[in-house]
Coordinates of C-alpha atoms and ligand atoms in Angstrom, one line a residue:
M2 CA -4.1 5.9 -17.9
R3 CA -4.8 2.8 -20.4
W4 CA -1.3 3.8 -21.6
F5 CA 0.3 3.3 -18.1
G6 CA -1.5 -0.2 -18.0
K7 CA 0.2 -1.1 -21.0
W8 CA 3.4 0.3 -20.0
F9 CA 3.2 -2.2 -16.9
E10 CA 2.1 -5.2 -19.0
R11 CA 5.0 -4.7 -21.4
I12 CA 7.4 -4.8 -18.3
S13 CA 5.6 -7.7 -16.6
D14 CA 6.2 -11.3 -17.6
G15 CA 3.6 -12.5 -20.1
D16 CA 0.9 -14.6 -18.2
Q17 CA -2.6 -14.9 -18.4
N18 CA -3.1 -12.5 -15.6
R19 CA -1.2 -9.8 -17.1
Q20 CA -4.4 -7.6 -17.9
S21 CA -5.7 -8.0 -14.4
Y22 CA -2.4 -6.8 -13.1
G23 CA -2.5 -3.8 -15.6
H24 CA -5.8 -3.2 -14.6
L25 CA -4.5 -3.2 -10.7
F26 CA -1.7 -0.9 -11.9
R27 CA -3.7 1.6 -13.7
K28 CA -6.2 1.7 -10.4
F29 CA -3.2 2.3 -8.0
T30 CA -2.0 5.1 -10.2
L31 CA -5.3 6.7 -10.4
L32 CA -5.5 6.5 -6.8
T33 CA -2.0 8.0 -6.3
V34 CA -3.0 10.8 -8.8
V35 CA -6.5 11.5 -7.3
C36 CA -4.9 11.5 -3.6
S37 CA -1.6 13.3 -4.1
V38 CA -1.0 14.8 -7.2
G39 CA -4.5 16.4 -7.4
P40 CA -4.4 18.0 -4.1
L41 CA -0.8 19.2 -4.6
L42 CA -2.0 21.0 -8.0
L43 CA -4.9 22.5 -6.2
V44 CA -3.4 23.9 -3.1
G45 CA -0.4 24.9 -5.5
W46 CA -2.6 26.7 -7.9
G47 CA -4.6 28.1 -5.0
L48 CA -1.6 29.4 -3.4
N49 CA 0.0 31.0 -6.4
A50 CA -3.7 32.9 -7.4
Y51 CA -3.6 33.8 -3.9
H52 CA 0.0 35.3 -4.0
T53 CA -0.5 36.9 -7.6
Y54 CA -3.5 38.8 -6.6
F55 CA -1.9 40.3 -3.4
T56 CA 1.1 41.1 -5.0
K57 CA -0.8 43.0 -7.9
D58 CA -2.7 44.6 -5.2
R59 CA 0.7 45.6 -3.9
V60 CA 2.1 47.0 -7.0
M61 CA -1.0 48.9 -8.0
R62 CA -1.0 50.7 -4.4
Q63 CA 2.6 51.4 -5.0
F64 CA 1.7 52.8 -8.5
Q65 CA -0.9 55.1 -6.6
G66 CA 1.1 56.6 -4.1
Q67 CA 4.1 57.3 -6.9
V68 CA 1.5 59.2 -8.9
E69 CA 0.3 61.2 -5.8
N70 CA 3.6 61.9 -4.5
H71 CA 4.6 63.3 -8.1
R72 CA 1.5 65.3 -8.4
R73 CA 2.4 67.1 -5.0
F74 CA 5.8 67.3 -6.2
V75 CA 4.8 69.1 -9.5
E76 CA 2.3 71.2 -7.6
Q77 CA 5.0 72.1 -5.1
F78 CA 7.1 73.5 -8.0
L79 CA 4.5 75.8 -9.3
K80 CA 3.5 77.0 -5.9
E81 CA 7.2 77.7 -5.1
Q82 CA 7.5 79.7 -8.5
S83 CA 4.6 81.6 -7.8
S84 CA 5.3 82.3 -4.1
K85 CA 8.5 83.8 -5.5
L86 CA 6.9 86.1 -7.8
R87 CA 4.3 87.2 -5.4
L88 CA 6.8 88.0 -2.9
L89 CA 8.6 90.3 -5.6
T90 CA 5.7 92.3 -5.9
Y91 CA 5.4 93.0 -2.5
T92 CA 8.7 93.5 -1.6
H93 CA 9.5 95.8 -5.1
S94 CA 7.6 98.7 -6.3
L95 CA 6.7 99.4 -9.9
D96 CA 9.1 102.3 -9.9
F97 CA 11.9 100.3 -8.6
L98 CA 11.6 97.5 -11.1
L99 CA 11.1 100.1 -13.9
V100 CA 14.7 101.3 -13.0
P101 CA 16.9 100.2 -16.0
G102 CA 18.9 97.2 -14.7
N103 CA 17.1 96.5 -11.2
L104 CA 14.6 93.5 -13.2
R105 CA 17.8 91.9 -14.5
V106 CA 19.0 91.8 -10.6
V107 CA 15.6 90.4 -9.5
Y108 CA 15.9 87.9 -12.5
E109 CA 19.1 86.6 -11.8
N110 CA 18.4 86.3 -8.1
M111 CA 15.2 84.1 -9.2
N112 CA 17.5 81.9 -11.5
R113 CA 20.2 81.6 -8.9
E114 CA 19.7 77.9 -7.7
Y115 CA 18.7 76.4 -11.1
Q116 CA 17.3 78.1 -14.2
S117 CA 13.4 77.9 -13.6
I118 CA 12.5 81.4 -15.5
T119 CA 13.2 82.1 -19.1
D120 CA 12.4 85.4 -18.8
L121 CA 10.6 88.1 -16.6
G122 CA 8.6 91.2 -17.6
V123 CA 6.5 94.1 -16.0
I124 CA 3.4 95.0 -17.8
D125 CA 1.1 97.8 -17.2
H126 CA -2.6 97.7 -16.7
T127 CA -3.0 98.5 -20.5
G128 CA -1.2 95.5 -21.4
R129 CA 2.2 97.2 -22.5
H130 CA 5.5 95.6 -21.6
L131 CA 7.1 98.4 -19.6
A132 CA 10.3 96.2 -18.8
Y133 CA 11.9 93.2 -20.0
V134 CA 14.8 90.5 -19.4
G135 CA 15.1 87.5 -21.4
P136 CA 16.1 86.1 -24.5
Y137 CA 13.2 87.2 -26.7
D138 CA 12.5 90.8 -28.1
L139 CA 9.1 91.3 -26.4
L140 CA 9.6 95.1 -24.9
D141 CA 6.8 97.2 -25.8
R142 CA 4.9 94.4 -26.9
N143 CA 0.9 94.9 -26.0
Y144 CA -1.1 92.0 -24.2
A145 CA -3.9 93.7 -24.1
E146 CA -6.1 91.0 -26.0
A147 CA -4.1 88.0 -24.7
E148 CA -5.8 85.5 -22.5
W149 CA -3.5 85.2 -19.5
F150 CA -3.7 89.0 -19.6
K151 CA -7.5 89.0 -18.9
E152 CA -7.2 86.2 -16.4
V153 CA -4.5 87.8 -14.0
L154 CA -6.3 91.1 -14.0
H155 CA -9.2 89.4 -12.8
K156 CA -7.7 86.5 -10.4
G157 CA -4.7 88.2 -9.2
L158 CA -2.7 85.0 -9.9
Y159 CA -2.8 83.1 -13.1
I160 CA -0.7 80.4 -14.6
S161 CA -1.4 79.8 -18.2
D162 CA -1.6 76.9 -20.3
M163 CA 1.1 76.2 -22.8
F164 CA 0.8 78.6 -25.8
T165 CA 3.3 79.8 -28.3
G166 CA 2.5 83.4 -28.0
F167 CA 4.6 86.2 -29.7
R168 CA 8.1 84.1 -29.3
E169 CA 6.1 81.3 -31.3
E170 CA 7.5 78.8 -28.9
P171 CA 5.3 76.7 -26.3
H172 CA 5.8 78.1 -23.2
F173 CA 3.4 78.8 -19.9
I174 CA 3.7 81.6 -17.7
I175 CA 3.0 82.7 -13.9
A176 CA 1.5 86.4 -13.8
I177 CA 0.9 88.2 -10.4
S178 CA -1.0 91.5 -10.6
R179 CA -0.9 94.2 -8.0
S180 CA -2.4 97.5 -7.1
E181 CA -0.5 100.2 -6.5
G182 CA -1.2 104.3 -6.6
K183 CA -1.3 104.5 -10.3
G184 CA -3.1 101.5 -10.8
Q185 CA -2.8 97.9 -11.8
W186 CA 0.8 96.4 -13.2
I187 CA 1.7 92.9 -13.6
L188 CA 4.9 90.8 -13.0
R189 CA 5.2 88.2 -15.2
A190 CA 7.5 85.3 -15.5
T191 CA 7.9 82.6 -18.2
V192 CA 8.7 79.1 -16.5
N193 CA 11.7 77.3 -18.1
T194 CA 10.0 74.5 -20.5
D195 CA 13.1 72.2 -20.4
V196 CA 13.6 72.4 -16.8
F197 CA 9.7 71.8 -16.1
R198 CA 9.5 69.0 -18.5
T199 CA 12.9 67.3 -16.6
L200 CA 11.1 68.1 -13.3
V201 CA 7.8 66.2 -14.8
E202 CA 9.6 63.3 -15.9
N203 CA 11.4 63.2 -12.7
V204 CA 9.9 59.9 -11.5
R205 CA 11.1 56.1 -11.8
I206 CA 8.7 54.2 -14.0
G207 CA 11.1 51.8 -15.7
E208 CA 12.0 51.3 -19.4
T209 CA 8.2 51.8 -20.7
G210 CA 6.9 54.3 -18.4
E211 CA 6.0 57.8 -19.1
V212 CA 4.9 60.9 -17.5
Y213 CA 3.0 64.0 -18.8
L214 CA 0.5 66.7 -17.9
V215 CA -2.5 67.7 -19.8
N216 CA -4.8 70.6 -19.7
S217 CA -8.5 70.2 -19.0
R218 CA -8.9 69.7 -23.0
G219 CA -6.4 67.3 -23.2
I220 CA -3.7 69.1 -24.8
Y221 CA -0.3 67.9 -23.7
Q222 CA 1.9 70.3 -21.4
T223 CA 4.6 68.7 -21.4
S224 CA 6.4 66.2 -24.3
P225 CA 5.5 62.5 -23.6
R226 CA 8.1 60.3 -23.8
F227 CA 6.1 58.1 -26.7
S228 CA 2.7 59.1 -27.3
G229 CA 2.9 62.6 -28.9
E230 CA 4.3 66.0 -28.9
I231 CA 4.1 69.0 -26.5
M232 CA 0.5 71.2 -27.3
E233 CA -0.7 68.1 -29.4
K234 CA -4.0 66.7 -28.7
S235 CA -3.7 63.6 -26.1
P236 CA -6.2 60.6 -26.9
I237 CA -6.4 60.3 -23.2
E238 CA -9.6 60.2 -21.7
I239 CA -10.4 63.8 -19.7
E240 CA -12.5 63.0 -16.9
D241 CA -13.4 64.4 -13.3
L242 CA -11.9 61.9 -10.8
K243 CA -13.8 61.3 -7.7
E244 CA -10.5 60.2 -5.8
T245 CA -7.5 62.1 -5.9
V246 CA -5.5 59.6 -7.7
K247 CA -7.0 57.4 -10.2
V248 CA -5.0 53.9 -11.0
G249 CA -6.6 51.3 -13.5
I250 CA -5.5 49.1 -16.3
V251 CA -6.4 49.9 -19.9
N252 CA -5.7 48.8 -23.5
G253 CA -3.4 51.3 -24.9
V254 CA -0.5 51.8 -27.3
S255 CA 2.8 50.4 -25.8
S256 CA 6.2 52.0 -25.8
K257 CA 7.1 50.1 -28.8
G258 CA 3.8 51.3 -30.6
S259 CA 1.7 48.1 -30.4
S260 CA -1.5 47.8 -28.6
S261 CA -1.0 46.5 -25.3
K262 CA -2.3 46.5 -21.8
Q263 CA -1.1 49.3 -19.5
I264 CA -1.4 50.4 -16.1
I265 CA -2.3 54.2 -15.8
G266 CA -2.6 56.8 -13.0
K267 CA -4.1 60.0 -13.1
S268 CA -4.5 63.1 -10.7
W269 CA -5.8 66.8 -11.1
L270 CA -3.2 69.4 -9.8
D271 CA -5.0 72.2 -8.2
E272 CA -3.6 75.1 -9.9
P273 CA -3.4 75.0 -13.0
R274 CA -6.1 72.4 -14.0
W275 CA -3.8 70.0 -15.5
L276 CA -3.9 66.4 -15.4
L277 CA -0.7 64.7 -14.2
V278 CA -0.5 61.4 -16.1
I279 CA 1.7 58.1 -15.4
K280 CA 2.0 55.4 -17.9
Q281 CA 3.7 52.1 -17.6
D282 CA 3.4 48.6 -20.2
Y283 CA 1.5 46.1 -17.8
S284 CA 4.2 43.5 -18.7
E285 CA 6.8 45.5 -17.2
A286 CA 4.9 46.8 -14.2
F287 CA 4.1 43.1 -13.2
S288 CA 7.3 41.6 -14.6
E289 CA 8.2 40.5 -11.2
I290 CA 5.0 39.0 -10.5
H291 CA 4.9 37.0 -13.7
H292 CA 8.4 36.0 -13.2
S293 CA 7.8 34.5 -9.3
R294 CA 4.7 33.3 -10.8
R295 CA 6.3 31.4 -13.4
I296 CA 9.1 29.9 -10.9
N297 CA 6.1 28.9 -8.6
L298 CA 4.4 27.0 -11.4
I299 CA 7.9 25.3 -12.9
F300 CA 8.3 24.1 -9.0
L301 CA 4.8 23.0 -8.6
Y302 CA 5.0 20.9 -11.9
I303 CA 8.2 19.4 -11.0
S304 CA 6.8 18.1 -7.7
A305 CA 3.7 16.9 -9.6
I306 CA 5.7 15.2 -12.1
S307 CA 8.3 13.9 -9.7
I308 CA 5.2 12.3 -7.2
L309 CA 4.1 10.9 -10.3
V310 CA 7.0 9.2 -11.7
V311 CA 7.9 8.4 -7.9
S312 CA 4.3 6.5 -7.4
L313 CA 4.3 4.9 -10.8
F314 CA 7.5 2.9 -10.0
I315 CA 6.5 2.3 -6.5
T316 CA 2.9 1.0 -7.8
R317 CA 4.5 -1.0 -10.4
Y318 CA 7.1 -2.3 -7.7
M319 CA 4.2 -3.3 -5.5
V320 CA 2.1 -4.5 -8.4
K321 CA 4.9 -7.0 -8.8
I322 CA 5.2 -7.8 -5.3
I323 CA 1.5 -8.9 -5.1
R324 CA 1.9 -10.6 -8.5
N325 CA 4.8 -12.7 -7.0
R326 CA 2.8 -13.6 -3.9
D327 CA 0.0 -14.6 -5.7
E328 CA 2.1 -16.9 -7.9
H329 CA 3.7 -18.2 -4.7
A330 CA 0.3 -18.7 -3.0
G331 CA -0.8 -20.4 -6.3
Q332 CA 2.3 -22.7 -6.2
L333 CA 1.6 -23.5 -2.4
N334 CA -2.2 -24.4 -3.4
L335 CA -0.8 -27.0 -6.0
Q336 CA 1.6 -28.4 -3.5
L337 CA -1.4 -28.6 -1.0
L338 CA -3.6 -30.0 -3.7
Q339 CA -0.8 -32.7 -4.7
A340 CA 0.0 -33.6 -0.8
S341 CA -3.6 -34.0 0.1
K342 CA -3.8 -36.3 -3.2
L343 CA -0.8 -38.2 -2.0
A344 CA -1.8 -38.3 1.5
S345 CA -5.3 -40.4 0.5
I346 CA -3.4 -42.4 -2.1
G347 CA -0.7 -43.3 0.6
E348 CA -3.3 -44.6 2.6
L349 CA -4.7 -46.8 -0.2
A350 CA -1.0 -47.8 -1.0
A351 CA -0.2 -48.8 2.6
G352 CA -3.3 -50.9 2.6
V353 CA -2.5 -52.8 -0.4
A354 CA 1.3 -53.0 0.5
H355 CA -0.1 -54.8 3.7
E356 CA -2.2 -57.3 2.1
I357 CA 0.2 -58.4 -0.6
N358 CA 3.1 -58.6 2.0
N359 CA 1.5 -61.7 3.8
P360 CA 0.7 -63.5 0.6
V361 CA 4.2 -62.7 -0.8
A362 CA 5.7 -63.6 2.6
I363 CA 3.9 -67.2 2.6
I364 CA 5.0 -67.8 -0.9
S365 CA 8.7 -66.9 -0.3
T366 CA 8.5 -69.4 2.8
E367 CA 6.8 -72.2 0.9
R368 CA 9.3 -71.4 -1.9
Q369 CA 12.1 -71.9 0.8
L370 CA 10.3 -75.1 2.0
L371 CA 10.1 -76.6 -1.3
V372 CA 13.8 -75.9 -2.1
D373 CA 14.7 -77.4 0.9
Q374 CA 13.0 -80.4 0.3
F375 CA 14.2 -80.3 -3.0
K376 CA 17.5 -80.5 -1.6
K377 CA 16.8 -83.5 0.4
T378 CA 15.2 -85.5 -2.2
K379 CA 17.1 -87.6 -5.0
V380 CA 16.0 -86.5 -8.6
E381 CA 17.5 -88.0 -11.3
D382 CA 15.9 -86.4 -14.0
E383 CA 18.2 -83.7 -15.0
I384 CA 15.9 -81.6 -17.1
F385 CA 13.3 -81.7 -14.6
R386 CA 15.9 -80.8 -11.8
T387 CA 17.2 -77.7 -13.9
Q388 CA 13.7 -76.7 -14.8
F389 CA 12.6 -76.8 -11.0
I390 CA 15.9 -74.8 -9.9
D391 CA 14.8 -72.3 -12.7
S392 CA 11.5 -71.8 -11.4
M393 CA 12.5 -71.5 -8.0
D394 CA 15.1 -69.0 -9.3
Q395 CA 12.4 -67.1 -11.1
I396 CA 9.9 -67.2 -7.8
A397 CA 12.7 -65.6 -5.6
A398 CA 13.2 -62.9 -8.1
Q399 CA 9.5 -62.1 -8.5
T400 CA 8.7 -62.3 -4.9
K401 CA 12.2 -59.8 -4.2
R402 CA 10.7 -57.6 -6.9
C403 CA 7.5 -57.8 -5.0
K404 CA 9.2 -56.8 -1.8
R405 CA 10.8 -53.7 -3.5
I406 CA 7.1 -52.9 -4.8
T407 CA 5.6 -52.9 -1.4
H408 CA 8.7 -51.4 0.0
N409 CA 8.3 -48.2 -2.2
L410 CA 4.6 -48.2 -1.4
L411 CA 5.2 -48.1 2.3
R412 CA 7.7 -45.6 1.6
F413 CA 5.2 -43.4 -0.1
S414 CA 3.0 -43.6 2.6
R415 CA 5.9 -42.5 4.8
R416 CA 5.6 -45.9 6.8
T417 CA 9.4 -46.2 6.7
H418 CA 12.1 -45.8 9.0
S419 CA 13.5 -41.8 9.2
L420 CA 16.6 -40.7 10.7
V421 CA 17.8 -37.1 10.6
E422 CA 21.6 -36.5 10.8
M423 CA 24.5 -34.3 9.7
L424 CA 25.2 -34.5 6.1
D425 CA 27.7 -33.0 3.4
L426 CA 25.4 -32.8 0.5
N427 CA 28.4 -32.2 -2.1
N428 CA 30.2 -35.5 -1.1
F429 CA 26.7 -37.1 -0.6
I430 CA 26.0 -36.1 -4.4
L431 CA 29.3 -37.2 -5.3
E432 CA 28.9 -40.8 -3.7
V433 CA 25.3 -41.0 -5.6
V434 CA 27.0 -40.2 -8.8
E435 CA 29.5 -42.8 -8.5
L436 CA 26.9 -45.3 -7.7
M437 CA 25.0 -44.4 -10.8
E438 CA 28.2 -43.7 -13.2
R439 CA 28.4 -47.4 -14.6
E440 CA 24.7 -47.1 -15.7
A441 CA 24.9 -43.8 -17.2
K442 CA 27.9 -44.7 -19.0
T443 CA 26.2 -47.5 -20.9
S444 CA 23.4 -45.2 -22.0
G445 CA 26.5 -43.0 -23.0
V446 CA 25.5 -40.2 -20.7
K447 CA 28.2 -38.2 -18.7
F448 CA 27.7 -36.5 -15.2
I449 CA 28.9 -33.0 -15.0
T450 CA 28.9 -31.5 -11.3
E451 CA 29.2 -27.9 -10.3
L452 CA 29.5 -28.2 -6.6
D453 CA 29.4 -25.0 -4.2
A454 CA 32.5 -25.2 -2.1
L455 CA 30.8 -22.8 0.5
L456 CA 28.0 -25.0 1.0
P457 CA 27.3 -25.8 4.5
S458 CA 26.4 -29.2 6.0
I459 CA 22.5 -29.7 6.3
Q460 CA 20.5 -31.7 8.7
S461 CA 18.5 -34.2 7.1
D462 CA 17.7 -37.7 6.1
I463 CA 20.4 -39.4 4.3
S464 CA 18.4 -42.7 3.3
Q465 CA 15.6 -40.9 2.0
L466 CA 17.5 -38.6 0.0
Q467 CA 19.5 -41.4 -1.6
Q468 CA 16.4 -42.4 -2.9
V469 CA 15.2 -38.9 -4.2
F470 CA 18.7 -38.8 -6.0
L471 CA 18.7 -42.0 -7.3
N472 CA 14.8 -41.8 -8.5
L473 CA 15.8 -38.2 -10.2
I474 CA 19.1 -39.7 -11.9
T475 CA 17.4 -42.7 -13.1
N476 CA 14.6 -40.8 -14.8
A477 CA 17.3 -38.6 -16.3
I478 CA 19.4 -41.4 -17.7
D479 CA 16.1 -43.1 -19.2
A480 CA 15.1 -39.8 -20.6
H481 CA 18.1 -40.2 -23.0
E482 CA 16.8 -43.5 -24.3
G483 CA 17.1 -43.4 -28.2
K484 CA 20.1 -40.9 -27.9
S485 CA 23.5 -42.0 -27.9
Y486 CA 25.1 -39.2 -25.9
G487 CA 23.9 -36.9 -23.4
S488 CA 24.8 -35.0 -19.8
I489 CA 23.5 -34.6 -16.5
R490 CA 24.5 -31.8 -14.9
I491 CA 24.2 -31.9 -11.1
A492 CA 24.8 -28.5 -9.2
T493 CA 24.6 -27.0 -5.6
K494 CA 24.2 -23.8 -4.2
Y495 CA 23.9 -22.2 -1.0
D496 CA 20.5 -20.1 -0.4
E497 CA 21.7 -17.5 1.9
G498 CA 18.2 -15.7 1.9
G499 CA 15.9 -18.7 1.9
G500 CA 18.1 -20.4 4.8
G501 CA 18.8 -23.4 2.9
V502 CA 20.6 -25.2 0.0
L503 CA 19.5 -25.6 -3.6
I504 CA 20.1 -28.6 -5.9
T505 CA 19.5 -28.7 -9.6
I506 CA 19.5 -31.5 -11.7
A507 CA 19.4 -30.9 -15.3
D508 CA 19.4 -33.6 -18.2
T509 CA 19.6 -33.2 -21.8
G510 CA 16.8 -35.9 -22.5
T511 CA 13.5 -36.0 -24.1
G512 CA 12.0 -33.2 -22.0
I513 CA 8.3 -33.8 -20.9
S514 CA 5.3 -32.4 -22.9
K515 CA 3.2 -29.8 -21.7
E516 CA 0.2 -32.2 -20.9
N517 CA 2.4 -34.4 -18.8
M518 CA 4.0 -31.8 -16.7
N519 CA 0.8 -31.4 -14.4
R520 CA 0.8 -35.3 -13.5
I521 CA 4.2 -36.3 -13.4
F522 CA 4.0 -36.0 -9.6
D523 CA 0.6 -38.2 -9.5
P524 CA 1.3 -41.4 -8.1
F525 CA 1.2 -44.3 -10.8
F526 CA 1.6 -41.8 -13.6
T527 CA 4.5 -43.3 -16.0
T528 CA 5.3 -43.0 -19.7
K529 CA 7.7 -45.9 -19.4
A530 CA 7.2 -49.4 -20.7
V531 CA 4.7 -51.9 -18.6
G532 CA 7.2 -53.4 -16.3
K533 CA 9.8 -50.7 -16.4
G534 CA 8.1 -47.9 -14.7
T535 CA 5.8 -47.9 -11.5
G536 CA 4.9 -44.0 -11.7
L537 CA 5.8 -43.8 -8.2
G538 CA 9.6 -42.3 -8.2
L539 CA 8.4 -38.8 -8.3
S540 CA 5.4 -38.6 -6.1
I541 CA 8.0 -40.6 -3.4
C542 CA 10.4 -37.5 -4.2
F543 CA 7.6 -35.1 -3.7
T544 CA 6.5 -36.5 -0.4
I545 CA 10.0 -36.7 0.9
I546 CA 11.1 -33.4 -0.3
Q547 CA 7.9 -32.1 1.3
N548 CA 8.7 -34.0 4.7
L549 CA 12.0 -32.8 5.0
G550 CA 10.5 -29.0 4.8
G551 CA 11.8 -28.4 1.6
N552 CA 10.3 -28.2 -2.0
I553 CA 10.7 -29.7 -5.6
T554 CA 9.9 -27.8 -8.9
V555 CA 10.4 -28.6 -12.4
R556 CA 11.2 -26.9 -15.8
S557 CA 11.3 -28.7 -18.8
E558 CA 11.4 -28.2 -22.5
K559 CA 10.5 -31.1 -25.1
G560 CA 13.0 -32.2 -27.1
E561 CA 15.7 -30.0 -25.2
G562 CA 15.7 -31.7 -21.7
T563 CA 14.6 -31.4 -17.9
E564 CA 15.5 -29.9 -14.8
F565 CA 14.4 -30.3 -11.2
A566 CA 15.2 -27.9 -8.6
I567 CA 15.3 -29.0 -5.2
F568 CA 15.3 -26.7 -2.0
L569 CA 16.4 -28.2 1.5
P570 CA 16.4 -26.4 4.8
L571 CA 19.5 -26.3 6.8
I572 CA 17.9 -28.3 9.4
S573 CA 15.1 -30.6 8.3
R574 CA 11.9 -30.0 10.0
I575 CA 11.3 -33.6 10.8
K576 CA 11.6 -34.6 14.5
V577 CA 13.1 -37.8 15.3
S578 CA 10.8 -38.3 18.2
E579 CA 7.9 -38.1 15.5
E580 CA 9.7 -40.5 13.5
G581 CA 10.3 -43.0 16.2
K582 CA 6.6 -43.1 16.6
M583 CA 6.4 -43.6 12.8
D584 CA 8.6 -46.8 13.2
N585 CA 6.3 -48.4 15.7
E586 CA 3.5 -47.9 13.6
F587 CA 5.3 -49.2 10.7
A588 CA 6.2 -52.4 12.9
K589 CA 2.7 -53.2 12.3
Y590 CA 3.5 -53.7 8.3
P591 CA 6.8 -55.3 8.3
I592 CA 8.5 -55.5 4.8
I593 CA 9.5 -59.3 4.0
Ligands
ADP9 P1 8.7 -44.0 -13.6 O1 9.9 -43.6 -13.7 O2 8.2 -45.2 -12.8 O3 7.8 -43.8 -14.7 P2 8.4 -41.3 -11.8 O4 7.1 -40.9 -11.1 O5 9.4 -41.4 -11.5 O6 7.6 -42.6 -12.5 O7 8.1 -40.7 -13.2 C1 7.0 -40.2 -13.9 C2 7.1 -39.8 -15.5 O8 7.8 -38.6 -15.3 C3 8.1 -40.8 -16.0 O9 7.2 -41.9 -17.0 C4 8.5 -39.7 -17.3 O10 7.7 -39.4 -18.4 C5 8.5 -38.2 -16.6 N1 9.9 -38.0 -16.2 C6 10.4 -38.1 -15.0 N2 11.7 -37.5 -15.0 C7 12.2 -37.3 -16.2 C8 13.2 -36.8 -17.0 N3 14.2 -36.3 -16.2 N4 12.9 -36.4 -18.3 C9 11.9 -36.5 -18.8 N5 10.7 -37.5 -18.1 C10 11.0 -37.7 -17.1

């Protein structure tokens, strides 16, 4: 979070409030994460876990169904073979089967559809092999000691486990005993091991799956695909199952020989007592779940990251707006402060101007009386005459100066005439420039104008604007004192968004120091020599522009120059009627 804040601070302009905006940014971002990304991840993970759980459960059930169906299938095959043999013992007598050739016909009939039987033999109650059809030399062999022989005599039907016997190859037999007049005899068939194995493995269990049968002692009854050989001891746990099918997940040996999690299903056959085992690597059995889970999570994380990134940008944008608003509010506050300062000083100035006006007017009238009287009087002293005329001229000049100062003071306090009319600002600026050109040239300063040809006309007070521009240009020329050359660039631009025009007056003069920057609009603040500056110019400019509904700002670099920017609305907010009222008020304080 701190890093995000830093990121914001880095992109924000360097100002002293930078840290607090960085803090705000961190707070907003944290809120967004807590309120949107957090719940999204929570819901996403929850749904994903729920989906995984149910899909796993479905896969396990499917696996269980598969094991059960397959057990039935294997059982069905063994039952079918047993039934065929039983039917033969009931439909064919011992004598018939012992007639040479008859057993072969029966054997071929049994294998008509597929080679399910390897051989077929008839054995008497002493264990002697009376007749035999098959690939081995087993005729006349005696099975009296064989396990299966004892079992079949006892049970009537017997399916053996895998054993090697006389042929010394793994096989199992199905034997049926029948009692006839002469005693018991047995029909015995050997099931084709390969056919049986193919049948057992006839189930779809992917790349890593295997199916096999083990007997109750854990001996493989078919060759498993990966884990061992037929008739070997299997590592599988032999247990009595409460349920018909048991499915579980165990740590076993994978198809590649490494240890891994496996899904395993077990089910006991009825007869013989063999356990059907189906195994598959866990990763393969659940690969689809893992895949869909991965995709879900990828989408979830992409969504979370997108929300985070978008909210970061939105937050940054919002904090920027807040910062701009704060700055604007700060500027407005400053201007308000300035305006209120000016208002009270304006009142004072108006009073002073009024008080000074009267004595100055009397001085002026008395001077005129003296001059008139002097003209009528014959004065012979030439020196006195010249001195008198000089003094009167001096008095006239100084009263004029006083008039100018009081006029400025009254204008500062807004007690002057104001008239709003349509104005072509570009032409107006060219006129002002022409007026000031001679003075500028003497100081080695030249004017550059960049006037927007599409600038619309504005409604404003021409005489007040004239004073503003004259003040600003005079200051700009003064700022080149001590320099032999320089320039004043005046530019105009239509500010469509702001609904007004923008005028900039930039000079290459001395610039304003940082300490003075906050004071230049204060009334009576001047850095000029006594008698040269009154310190009223900029405060008058400020008041006039404010009064016209615009604003004035300044940028300056010490030693580089200064730029004043003025915004004026297309229509000045001063109402003529209000100004008329002012005129009346002003009439109380006539300027001489
Ligand atoms: P005055 O011109 O009588 O001093 P102003 O109110 O017009 O009064 O200006 C106040 C002060 O602001 C000036 O004395 C000067 O220090 C500074 N100033 C104004 N304009 C400029 C400028 N263009 N370049 C440098 N300083 C300026």
